Short mmCIF file of C-alpha atoms in Angstrom, two decimals:
data_model
loop_
_atom_site.label_atom_id
_atom_site.label_comp_id
_atom_site.label_asym_id
_atom_site.label_seq_id
_atom_site.Cartn_x
_atom_site.Cartn_y
_atom_site.Cartn_z
CA UNK A 1029 89.41 -29.43 -64.56
CA UNK A 1030 92.19 -30.27 -61.65
CA UNK A 1031 90.50 -30.80 -58.19
CA UNK A 1032 91.26 -27.25 -57.62
CA UNK A 1033 89.07 -26.09 -60.00
CA UNK A 1034 86.89 -28.51 -59.87
CA UNK A 1035 86.19 -27.65 -55.57
CA UNK A 1036 86.36 -23.68 -56.32
CA UNK A 1037 83.90 -24.62 -59.00
CA UNK A 1038 81.36 -26.15 -57.15
CA UNK A 1039 81.48 -23.56 -54.38
CA UNK A 1040 80.21 -20.91 -56.66
CA UNK A 1041 77.06 -23.41 -57.99
CA UNK A 1042 76.77 -23.74 -53.61
CA UNK A 1043 76.64 -19.89 -53.67
CA UNK A 1044 74.05 -18.82 -56.49
CA UNK A 1045 71.95 -21.31 -55.80
CA UNK A 1046 71.84 -19.90 -52.06
CA UNK A 1047 71.37 -16.68 -53.67
CA UNK A 1048 68.00 -17.67 -55.47
CA UNK A 1049 64.62 -16.34 -53.64
CA UNK A 1050 61.82 -16.63 -56.61
CA UNK A 1051 61.18 -17.12 -59.64
CA UNK A 1052 60.27 -15.03 -62.96
CA UNK A 1053 56.87 -17.14 -63.27
CA UNK A 1054 56.35 -15.23 -66.97
CA UNK A 1055 59.32 -17.21 -67.80
CA UNK A 1056 58.57 -20.74 -66.54
CA UNK A 1057 55.85 -23.24 -67.62
CA UNK A 1058 52.16 -23.79 -65.83
CA UNK A 1059 52.65 -25.47 -62.31
CA UNK A 1060 49.40 -27.67 -64.12
CA UNK A 1061 48.66 -30.50 -65.48
CA UNK A 1062 46.08 -30.18 -67.38
CA UNK A 1063 47.90 -26.49 -68.97
CA UNK A 1064 48.82 -26.43 -72.74
CA UNK A 1065 49.32 -23.71 -75.00
CA UNK A 1066 46.62 -24.36 -76.43
CA UNK A 1067 44.47 -24.62 -73.87
CA UNK A 1068 45.28 -22.05 -70.84
CA UNK A 1069 43.96 -23.21 -67.01
CA UNK A 1070 41.04 -22.03 -65.61
CA UNK A 1071 43.89 -19.35 -63.51
CA UNK A 1072 44.23 -15.54 -64.47
CA UNK A 1073 47.48 -15.63 -63.01
CA UNK A 1074 49.05 -18.82 -64.86
CA UNK A 1075 52.51 -17.24 -67.60
CA UNK A 1076 50.31 -18.42 -70.80
CA UNK A 1077 46.98 -16.29 -70.00
CA UNK A 1078 49.23 -14.45 -69.10
CA UNK A 1079 50.76 -13.31 -72.31
CA UNK A 1080 47.72 -14.35 -74.37
CA UNK A 1081 45.75 -12.29 -73.05
CA UNK A 1082 48.89 -8.83 -73.43
CA UNK A 1083 48.58 -9.81 -77.09
CA UNK A 1084 44.86 -9.99 -77.43
CA UNK A 1085 45.09 -6.56 -75.74
CA UNK A 1086 47.37 -5.45 -78.43
CA UNK A 1087 45.78 -6.74 -81.27
CA UNK A 1088 42.02 -5.23 -79.77
CA UNK A 1089 44.02 -2.08 -80.34
CA UNK A 1090 45.41 -2.22 -83.54
CA UNK A 1091 42.49 -3.66 -85.11
CA UNK A 1092 40.73 -0.73 -82.99
CA UNK A 1093 43.39 1.89 -84.71
CA UNK A 1094 42.56 0.00 -88.61
CA UNK A 1095 38.16 0.19 -88.10
CA UNK A 1096 38.72 3.35 -86.93
CA UNK A 1097 41.32 5.92 -87.50
CA UNK A 1098 41.23 9.65 -87.71
CA UNK A 1099 39.26 11.18 -89.75
CA UNK A 1100 41.94 13.34 -91.73
CA UNK A 1101 43.40 10.20 -92.84
CA UNK A 1102 40.11 8.51 -94.33
CA UNK A 1103 39.81 12.10 -97.37
CA UNK A 1104 42.33 12.41 -100.15
CA UNK A 1105 45.19 14.90 -98.90
CA UNK A 1106 44.40 17.40 -101.38
CA UNK A 1107 40.43 18.10 -99.74
CA UNK A 1108 41.90 17.78 -96.38
CA UNK A 1109 44.72 20.65 -97.14
CA UNK A 1110 41.91 23.10 -98.61
CA UNK A 1111 40.12 23.66 -95.08
CA UNK A 1112 40.53 24.85 -92.10
CA UNK A 1113 42.15 23.12 -89.07
CA UNK A 1114 39.24 24.93 -87.13
CA UNK A 1115 36.49 22.61 -90.00
CA UNK A 1116 39.88 19.31 -89.42
CA UNK A 1117 38.40 19.58 -85.88
CA UNK A 1118 35.20 19.34 -86.22
CA UNK A 1119 35.30 16.51 -88.42
CA UNK A 1120 37.39 14.85 -86.57
CA UNK A 1121 34.11 15.29 -83.73
CA UNK A 1122 31.70 14.15 -86.47
CA UNK A 1123 33.44 10.93 -87.19
CA UNK A 1124 33.59 10.17 -83.95
CA UNK A 1125 29.79 10.09 -83.37
CA UNK A 1126 29.44 7.55 -86.48
CA UNK A 1127 32.27 5.65 -85.42
CA UNK A 1128 31.13 5.31 -82.43
CA UNK A 1129 27.04 5.01 -83.46
CA UNK A 1130 28.87 1.83 -85.06
CA UNK A 1131 30.16 0.38 -82.54
CA UNK A 1132 26.97 0.43 -79.68
CA UNK A 1133 24.25 -1.18 -83.32
CA UNK A 1134 27.09 -3.40 -83.36
CA UNK A 1135 26.85 -3.93 -79.90
CA UNK A 1136 23.31 -4.67 -79.81
CA UNK A 1137 23.48 -7.65 -82.36
CA UNK A 1138 26.32 -9.03 -79.97
CA UNK A 1139 23.56 -9.05 -77.87
CA UNK A 1140 20.67 -10.44 -79.68
CA UNK A 1141 23.33 -12.97 -81.86
CA UNK A 1142 25.65 -14.46 -78.79
CA UNK A 1143 23.17 -14.63 -75.78
CA UNK A 1144 19.18 -13.85 -77.16
CA UNK A 1145 19.03 -16.35 -79.20
CA UNK A 1146 21.20 -18.81 -77.80
CA UNK A 1147 18.61 -18.58 -75.04
CA UNK A 1148 15.91 -18.47 -77.53
CA UNK A 1149 16.95 -21.65 -79.41
CA UNK A 1150 18.26 -24.19 -76.57
CA UNK A 1151 17.47 -25.49 -73.39
CA UNK A 1152 19.58 -24.17 -71.38
CA UNK A 1153 16.77 -22.11 -69.45
CA UNK A 1154 13.80 -24.82 -69.24
CA UNK A 1155 10.93 -24.22 -71.17
CA UNK A 1156 8.36 -23.37 -69.15
CA UNK A 1157 10.07 -19.43 -67.56
CA UNK A 1158 12.24 -18.74 -70.65
CA UNK A 1159 9.79 -16.01 -72.48
CA UNK A 1160 9.63 -14.70 -69.44
CA UNK A 1161 13.27 -14.24 -68.86
CA UNK A 1162 15.01 -13.54 -71.42
CA UNK A 1163 11.98 -10.20 -71.96
CA UNK A 1164 13.09 -9.73 -67.99
CA UNK A 1165 16.97 -9.30 -68.56
CA UNK A 1166 17.14 -7.52 -72.66
CA UNK A 1167 13.13 -5.91 -72.12
CA UNK A 1168 12.85 -3.64 -75.01
CA UNK A 1169 16.65 -3.81 -76.38
CA UNK A 1170 14.73 -4.76 -80.04
CA UNK A 1171 13.48 -1.57 -80.26
CA UNK A 1172 15.88 0.51 -79.72
CA UNK A 1173 17.99 -1.37 -82.03
CA UNK A 1174 15.42 -1.18 -84.84
CA UNK A 1175 15.90 3.22 -84.56
CA UNK A 1176 19.57 3.09 -84.04
CA UNK A 1177 19.97 0.96 -87.28
CA UNK A 1178 17.68 3.22 -89.19
CA UNK A 1179 20.22 6.62 -87.33
CA UNK A 1180 23.76 4.47 -87.92
CA UNK A 1181 22.55 4.54 -91.63
CA UNK A 1182 21.47 7.60 -92.35
CA UNK A 1183 24.62 8.98 -90.78
CA UNK A 1184 27.44 6.99 -92.33
CA UNK A 1185 25.95 7.75 -95.50
CA UNK A 1186 27.01 10.53 -94.65
CA UNK A 1187 30.61 10.56 -95.52
CA UNK A 1188 30.58 10.60 -98.44
CA UNK A 1189 30.74 13.15 -98.99
CA UNK A 1190 34.24 13.73 -97.74
CA UNK A 1191 33.61 17.14 -95.69
CA UNK A 1192 30.18 16.51 -93.74
CA UNK A 1193 28.41 19.30 -94.24
CA UNK A 1194 25.56 18.83 -91.86
CA UNK A 1195 24.60 15.82 -88.62
CA UNK A 1196 21.27 17.96 -87.19
CA UNK A 1197 19.05 17.81 -89.92
CA UNK A 1198 19.19 13.12 -89.18
CA UNK A 1199 19.84 13.22 -85.55
CA UNK A 1200 16.48 15.62 -85.37
CA UNK A 1201 14.95 13.37 -87.04
CA UNK A 1202 15.63 10.51 -85.16
CA UNK A 1203 16.05 11.50 -81.17
CA UNK A 1204 11.92 11.76 -81.42
CA UNK A 1205 12.59 8.12 -81.63
CA UNK A 1206 14.93 7.41 -78.36
CA UNK A 1207 11.53 6.70 -75.83
CA UNK A 1208 12.34 3.19 -76.62
CA UNK A 1209 16.02 4.67 -74.36
CA UNK A 1210 14.10 5.39 -71.13
CA UNK A 1211 11.29 2.40 -70.71
CA UNK A 1212 14.79 0.51 -71.67
CA UNK A 1213 16.69 2.30 -68.57
CA UNK A 1214 13.66 2.20 -65.79
CA UNK A 1215 13.57 -1.62 -66.46
CA UNK A 1216 17.06 -2.37 -65.31
CA UNK A 1217 16.94 -2.97 -62.21
CA UNK A 1218 14.88 -5.97 -62.97
CA UNK A 1219 16.58 -7.47 -65.10
CA UNK A 1220 19.79 -7.21 -63.96
CA UNK A 1221 18.15 -9.28 -60.45
CA UNK A 1222 16.08 -11.48 -62.88
CA UNK A 1223 19.37 -12.19 -64.71
CA UNK A 1224 22.45 -12.31 -60.88
CA UNK A 1225 19.42 -15.12 -59.89
CA UNK A 1226 18.74 -17.35 -63.18
CA UNK A 1227 23.29 -17.77 -62.51
CA UNK A 1228 22.78 -18.58 -58.56
CA UNK A 1229 19.82 -20.98 -59.32
CA UNK A 1230 21.08 -22.30 -62.66
CA UNK A 1231 24.43 -24.08 -63.08
CA UNK A 1232 23.63 -24.85 -67.07
CA UNK A 1233 23.55 -21.49 -67.93
CA UNK A 1234 26.17 -20.77 -65.56
CA UNK A 1235 28.05 -22.27 -68.02
CA UNK A 1236 26.14 -20.78 -70.73
CA UNK A 1237 27.10 -16.58 -69.51
CA UNK A 1238 30.85 -18.30 -68.36
CA UNK A 1239 31.66 -19.42 -71.87
CA UNK A 1240 30.54 -17.08 -73.66
CA UNK A 1241 32.38 -14.20 -71.85
CA UNK A 1242 35.61 -15.66 -72.66
CA UNK A 1243 34.60 -15.72 -76.14
CA UNK A 1244 36.71 -12.85 -78.35
CA UNK A 1245 33.49 -11.89 -79.80
CA UNK A 1246 32.73 -10.35 -76.63
CA UNK A 1247 36.56 -9.04 -75.99
CA UNK A 1248 36.45 -9.58 -72.24
CA UNK A 1249 33.46 -7.12 -71.04
CA UNK A 1250 30.48 -9.35 -69.39
CA UNK A 1251 26.98 -9.31 -70.35
CA UNK A 1252 25.90 -6.61 -67.50
CA UNK A 1253 28.97 -4.17 -69.74
CA UNK A 1254 26.59 -4.78 -72.32
CA UNK A 1255 23.18 -3.87 -70.77
CA UNK A 1256 24.47 -0.79 -69.49
CA UNK A 1257 25.27 0.46 -72.79
CA UNK A 1258 22.02 1.74 -74.40
CA UNK A 1259 21.97 3.89 -70.90
CA UNK A 1260 25.65 5.10 -71.46
CA UNK A 1261 25.79 5.43 -74.72
CA UNK A 1262 21.74 8.55 -74.80
CA UNK A 1263 24.49 10.10 -72.19
CA UNK A 1264 26.91 10.20 -74.43
CA UNK A 1265 25.30 11.92 -77.94
CA UNK A 1266 25.14 15.64 -76.09
CA UNK A 1267 29.06 15.69 -74.94
CA UNK A 1268 29.45 14.78 -78.47
CA UNK A 1269 27.02 17.45 -80.24
CA UNK A 1270 28.88 20.21 -77.74
CA UNK A 1271 32.24 19.49 -78.79
CA UNK A 1272 30.95 19.27 -82.73
CA UNK A 1273 28.89 22.90 -81.48
CA UNK A 1274 32.40 24.39 -80.35
CA UNK A 1275 33.78 24.21 -83.97
CA UNK A 1276 31.01 23.85 -85.98
CA UNK A 1277 30.64 27.57 -87.97
CA UNK A 1278 27.22 30.29 -87.14
CA UNK A 1279 26.24 29.82 -91.03
CA UNK A 1280 26.09 26.33 -90.53
CA UNK A 1281 22.54 24.82 -90.12
CA UNK A 1282 24.15 22.47 -87.36
CA UNK A 1283 23.76 25.31 -85.12
CA UNK A 1284 19.95 26.09 -84.86
CA UNK A 1285 19.43 21.81 -85.48
CA UNK A 1286 22.43 20.84 -82.78
CA UNK A 1287 20.73 23.10 -80.00
CA UNK A 1288 17.18 21.74 -80.55
CA UNK A 1289 18.22 17.61 -80.80
CA UNK A 1290 20.54 18.27 -77.74
CA UNK A 1291 16.93 19.86 -75.48
CA UNK A 1292 14.56 16.69 -77.27
CA UNK A 1293 18.10 14.35 -75.46
CA UNK A 1294 18.30 16.13 -72.11
CA UNK A 1295 14.21 15.83 -72.35
CA UNK A 1296 14.78 11.86 -72.09
CA UNK A 1297 17.64 11.92 -69.51
CA UNK A 1298 16.33 13.79 -66.94
CA UNK A 1299 12.66 11.08 -68.52
CA UNK A 1300 14.85 8.21 -67.74
CA UNK A 1301 16.74 8.86 -65.01
CA UNK A 1302 13.40 9.82 -62.82
CA UNK A 1303 11.55 6.69 -64.20
CA UNK A 1304 14.84 5.12 -62.32
CA UNK A 1305 13.99 6.22 -59.83
CA UNK A 1306 10.30 4.88 -59.59
CA UNK A 1307 11.41 1.40 -61.23
CA UNK A 1308 13.53 0.72 -58.53
CA UNK A 1309 11.75 2.09 -55.25
CA UNK A 1310 9.02 -0.44 -56.62
CA UNK A 1311 10.89 -2.71 -56.70
CA UNK A 1312 12.67 -2.74 -54.18
CA UNK A 1313 9.56 -1.77 -51.83
CA UNK A 1314 7.58 -5.21 -53.80
CA UNK A 1315 10.75 -6.65 -52.79
CA UNK A 1316 10.64 -6.18 -48.69
CA UNK A 1317 7.10 -6.20 -49.13
CA UNK A 1318 7.11 -10.26 -49.78
CA UNK A 1319 10.19 -11.22 -48.41
CA UNK A 1320 9.80 -9.81 -45.03
CA UNK A 1321 8.00 -11.67 -42.12
CA UNK A 1322 7.08 -10.19 -39.52
CA UNK A 1323 5.95 -11.85 -35.47
CA UNK A 1324 2.82 -13.36 -34.54
CA UNK A 1325 0.47 -11.09 -33.62
CA UNK A 1326 2.31 -7.87 -35.32
CA UNK A 1327 0.76 -5.63 -37.20
CA UNK A 1328 1.99 -5.42 -40.69
CA UNK A 1329 -0.55 -3.84 -42.15
CA UNK A 1330 1.25 -0.41 -40.74
CA UNK A 1331 4.31 0.02 -43.21
CA UNK A 1332 2.04 -0.34 -45.71
CA UNK A 1333 5.25 -1.20 -48.15
CA UNK A 1334 2.75 -1.57 -51.27
CA UNK A 1335 1.37 2.50 -51.19
CA UNK A 1336 2.07 4.25 -53.66
CA UNK A 1337 3.58 6.85 -52.12
CA UNK A 1338 5.65 4.82 -49.88
CA UNK A 1339 9.25 5.30 -50.49
CA UNK A 1340 12.50 3.47 -49.33
CA UNK A 1341 15.52 6.04 -48.50
CA UNK A 1342 17.65 3.55 -46.89
CA UNK A 1343 19.63 0.68 -46.37
CA UNK A 1344 22.48 -1.93 -45.02
CA UNK A 1345 24.00 -4.46 -42.86
CA UNK A 1346 24.30 -3.04 -39.51
CA UNK A 1347 26.61 -5.91 -36.59
CA UNK A 1348 24.63 -6.82 -33.54
CA UNK A 1349 27.06 -7.70 -31.31
CA UNK A 1350 26.36 -10.79 -28.95
CA UNK A 1351 26.32 -11.38 -25.21
CA UNK A 1352 26.23 -13.82 -22.47
CA UNK A 1353 22.46 -14.32 -23.92
CA UNK A 1354 23.26 -13.18 -27.73
CA UNK A 1355 25.21 -14.31 -30.61
CA UNK A 1356 26.55 -11.85 -32.54
CA UNK A 1357 25.17 -11.25 -35.95
CA UNK A 1358 24.41 -9.72 -38.90
CA UNK A 1359 20.82 -7.02 -38.73
CA UNK A 1360 19.23 -5.73 -41.82
CA UNK A 1361 17.64 -1.47 -42.06
CA UNK A 1362 15.84 -0.11 -43.63
CA UNK A 1363 14.22 3.13 -43.31
CA UNK A 1364 11.20 3.67 -44.97
CA UNK A 1365 9.58 7.58 -45.45
CA UNK A 1366 7.69 6.49 -42.04
CA UNK A 1367 8.90 3.94 -40.42
CA UNK A 1368 12.63 2.20 -39.68
CA UNK A 1369 12.66 -1.65 -39.29
CA UNK A 1370 15.24 -3.71 -37.71
CA UNK A 1371 15.49 -7.53 -39.77
CA UNK A 1372 17.33 -10.45 -39.29
CA UNK A 1373 18.33 -11.86 -42.48
CA UNK A 1374 18.09 -15.60 -43.42
CA UNK A 1375 18.81 -17.09 -47.24
CA UNK A 1376 17.23 -19.70 -49.25
CA UNK A 1377 16.91 -20.51 -51.99
CA UNK A 1378 19.57 -17.92 -53.02
CA UNK A 1379 17.01 -15.13 -51.74
CA UNK A 1380 17.70 -12.76 -48.61
CA UNK A 1381 14.76 -12.81 -46.08
CA UNK A 1382 13.87 -11.35 -43.44
CA UNK A 1383 12.13 -10.95 -40.60
CA UNK A 1384 11.72 -8.44 -38.05
CA UNK A 1385 13.99 -7.80 -34.92
CA UNK A 1386 12.05 -6.42 -32.48
CA UNK A 1387 8.89 -2.90 -33.11
CA UNK A 1388 9.01 -0.94 -36.09
CA UNK A 1389 9.46 2.70 -35.54
CA UNK A 1390 7.50 5.17 -35.97
CA UNK A 1391 10.52 7.54 -37.50
CA UNK A 1392 8.18 10.88 -35.12
CA UNK A 1393 8.85 8.12 -32.08
CA UNK A 1394 13.07 7.52 -32.76
CA UNK A 1395 16.02 9.11 -30.87
CA UNK A 1396 19.74 8.04 -32.93
CA UNK A 1397 22.19 9.11 -31.32
CA UNK A 1398 26.84 7.96 -31.54
CA UNK A 1399 27.16 6.37 -28.41
CA UNK A 1400 30.11 8.94 -26.25
CA UNK A 1401 32.83 6.83 -24.48
CA UNK A 1402 36.73 7.40 -23.77
CA UNK A 1403 37.32 4.58 -26.46
CA UNK A 1404 34.61 5.23 -29.11
CA UNK A 1405 34.82 9.32 -29.26
CA UNK A 1406 31.61 10.33 -31.08
CA UNK A 1407 30.58 13.77 -31.27
CA UNK A 1408 27.66 13.32 -33.18
CA UNK A 1409 23.48 12.79 -31.20
CA UNK A 1410 20.32 14.22 -33.18
CA UNK A 1411 17.01 13.39 -32.50
CA UNK A 1412 14.37 14.59 -35.22
CA UNK A 1413 12.68 17.78 -32.94
CA UNK A 1414 16.03 18.90 -32.25
CA UNK A 1415 18.91 20.27 -34.14
CA UNK A 1416 22.50 18.57 -34.76
CA UNK A 1417 24.19 19.47 -31.60
CA UNK A 1418 28.48 18.70 -32.12
CA UNK A 1419 30.17 18.83 -28.85
CA UNK A 1420 33.62 18.67 -29.15
CA UNK A 1421 35.39 15.45 -27.85
CA UNK A 1422 39.03 15.19 -25.77
CA UNK A 1423 41.67 15.51 -27.83
CA UNK A 1424 43.73 12.19 -27.46
CA UNK A 1425 46.87 11.45 -28.15
CA UNK A 1426 50.01 8.86 -28.73
CA UNK A 1427 48.63 5.26 -27.77
CA UNK A 1428 45.39 6.15 -26.82
CA UNK A 1429 44.54 8.15 -29.83
CA UNK A 1430 46.23 4.23 -31.65
CA UNK A 1431 44.00 2.07 -28.99
CA UNK A 1432 40.46 4.51 -29.95
CA UNK A 1433 41.95 3.79 -33.46
CA UNK A 1434 42.13 0.03 -33.42
CA UNK A 1435 38.80 -0.22 -31.24
CA UNK A 1436 36.82 0.93 -34.11
CA UNK A 1437 38.46 -1.21 -36.47
CA UNK A 1438 37.74 -3.95 -34.52
CA UNK A 1439 33.78 -3.30 -33.75
CA UNK A 1440 32.55 -0.52 -35.42
CA UNK A 1441 31.05 2.70 -35.42
CA UNK A 1442 28.20 2.70 -33.50
CA UNK A 1443 24.92 4.12 -33.64
CA UNK A 1444 22.40 3.61 -31.06
CA UNK A 1445 18.71 3.68 -32.76
CA UNK A 1446 15.98 4.50 -28.96
CA UNK A 1447 12.85 4.32 -29.17
CA UNK A 1448 10.01 6.12 -27.39
CA UNK A 1449 6.64 4.88 -28.00
CA UNK A 1450 4.53 4.63 -26.56
CA UNK A 1451 3.65 0.79 -26.05
CA UNK A 1452 7.41 -0.18 -24.59
CA UNK A 1453 11.20 1.76 -25.29
CA UNK A 1454 13.78 0.15 -26.45
CA UNK A 1455 18.13 0.96 -27.09
CA UNK A 1456 19.65 -1.43 -30.13
CA UNK A 1457 23.16 -0.68 -29.91
CA UNK A 1458 24.09 -1.57 -33.93
CA UNK A 1459 27.91 -1.43 -35.08
CA UNK A 1460 28.43 -0.49 -39.77
CA UNK A 1461 32.18 -1.37 -41.03
CA UNK A 1462 32.85 2.52 -42.10
CA UNK A 1463 32.17 5.96 -40.30
CA UNK A 1464 30.67 7.48 -43.37
CA UNK A 1465 28.46 4.88 -43.71
CA UNK A 1466 27.74 5.90 -40.20
CA UNK A 1467 26.64 9.55 -40.79
CA UNK A 1468 25.44 8.93 -43.30
CA UNK A 1469 22.15 6.67 -42.37
CA UNK A 1470 22.22 9.40 -38.79
CA UNK A 1471 21.70 12.39 -41.46
CA UNK A 1472 19.30 10.71 -43.78
CA UNK A 1473 16.96 9.94 -40.58
CA UNK A 1474 17.75 13.29 -39.67
CA UNK A 1475 16.66 14.22 -43.25
CA UNK A 1476 13.45 12.41 -43.06
CA UNK A 1477 12.81 13.54 -39.67
CA UNK A 1478 12.89 16.98 -40.93
CA UNK A 1479 10.67 16.70 -43.40
CA UNK A 1480 8.25 14.72 -41.51
CA UNK A 1481 8.54 18.25 -39.03
CA UNK A 1482 7.29 20.22 -41.83
#
């Protein structure tokens, strides 16, 4: 190569180098020195991890298709040709009911074998609270296994018929035993609380959770995802039955059986939703009662949080702005069926604790409004004894509208709470992160005040 050619090659290389402005990471190796092909590093964006996840997803999809497939692929062609298109659709729906039931039971056994059993036989959780922890987190899941394992066997035995004539009688027998679903759903909020708290307090348990959730048999699903499967399964039954009924002949026994099954499951669902609401309300009231501290000489007993008729309507965080004498801070606001309570937040041992700020306000002494100013256009104002009134603010355009929007984002969405109690009145302005949260608080307070009027 002569000198001229060498110079041109160097110039071309230099020009090419200047054009390079990035890397295609999927074609590179990870920068971490501890990352290897056999043991990828922690990062989700690691090229090796990304390729492995895509491969696992592809393999999982293939295995699922091979495992379940379609009903029409599982029977001889001459049988398939002997049924109508409507009956084919019905058989596919029944097939879906059966294989999803098999999957559900497998997931229940996964919880028992991969989570409960190791926790029982090891010292991941200290022995003095191990049994109670396992009971609180997993509750009566064994009772659900006992029922649905037998149901699954009954449904799978129907597959031997090739073309399944009916499944309603089997479902009717076991749907009457679905009461454990109700008890499980009602306790779920307590189980989740104990699980999350143990993860924060117990480093060994947190490692066990992380390692277990990364196992292939966990299918990249967190334990919380598996713990919600029983309640989700109960809600799915009627959707499957409805599809089966739509393709079932009028003279088929399932036309009698399945509506009865659906009515029973609907009854379980209604009861479960009611019990979940009661359980969550009672649990949150107990937690607030335990963690709420009052100022000296205050009347703690006035709230009666453990009263059986007490209700927590709404709770959430709001921001209190600072001034020359105070520092900005988050406040916890509790709306009960009779009082509104403001509290400062303190943390101890991974739990929130609350100290009452100002005086709890009876709802019949509360006035709620959105401060009205040019910088914060807020048309809503209401009080417990007044109808919701709306005034139309002046329309802003151009730079003023932009300034209002920017100020709202930076300061938040204000609510002014005014107490008109005999012992002394006060106004406290707190800020929400969004307009929807702001209006939700105002509407819920207004609704509860209207209920107190009746």
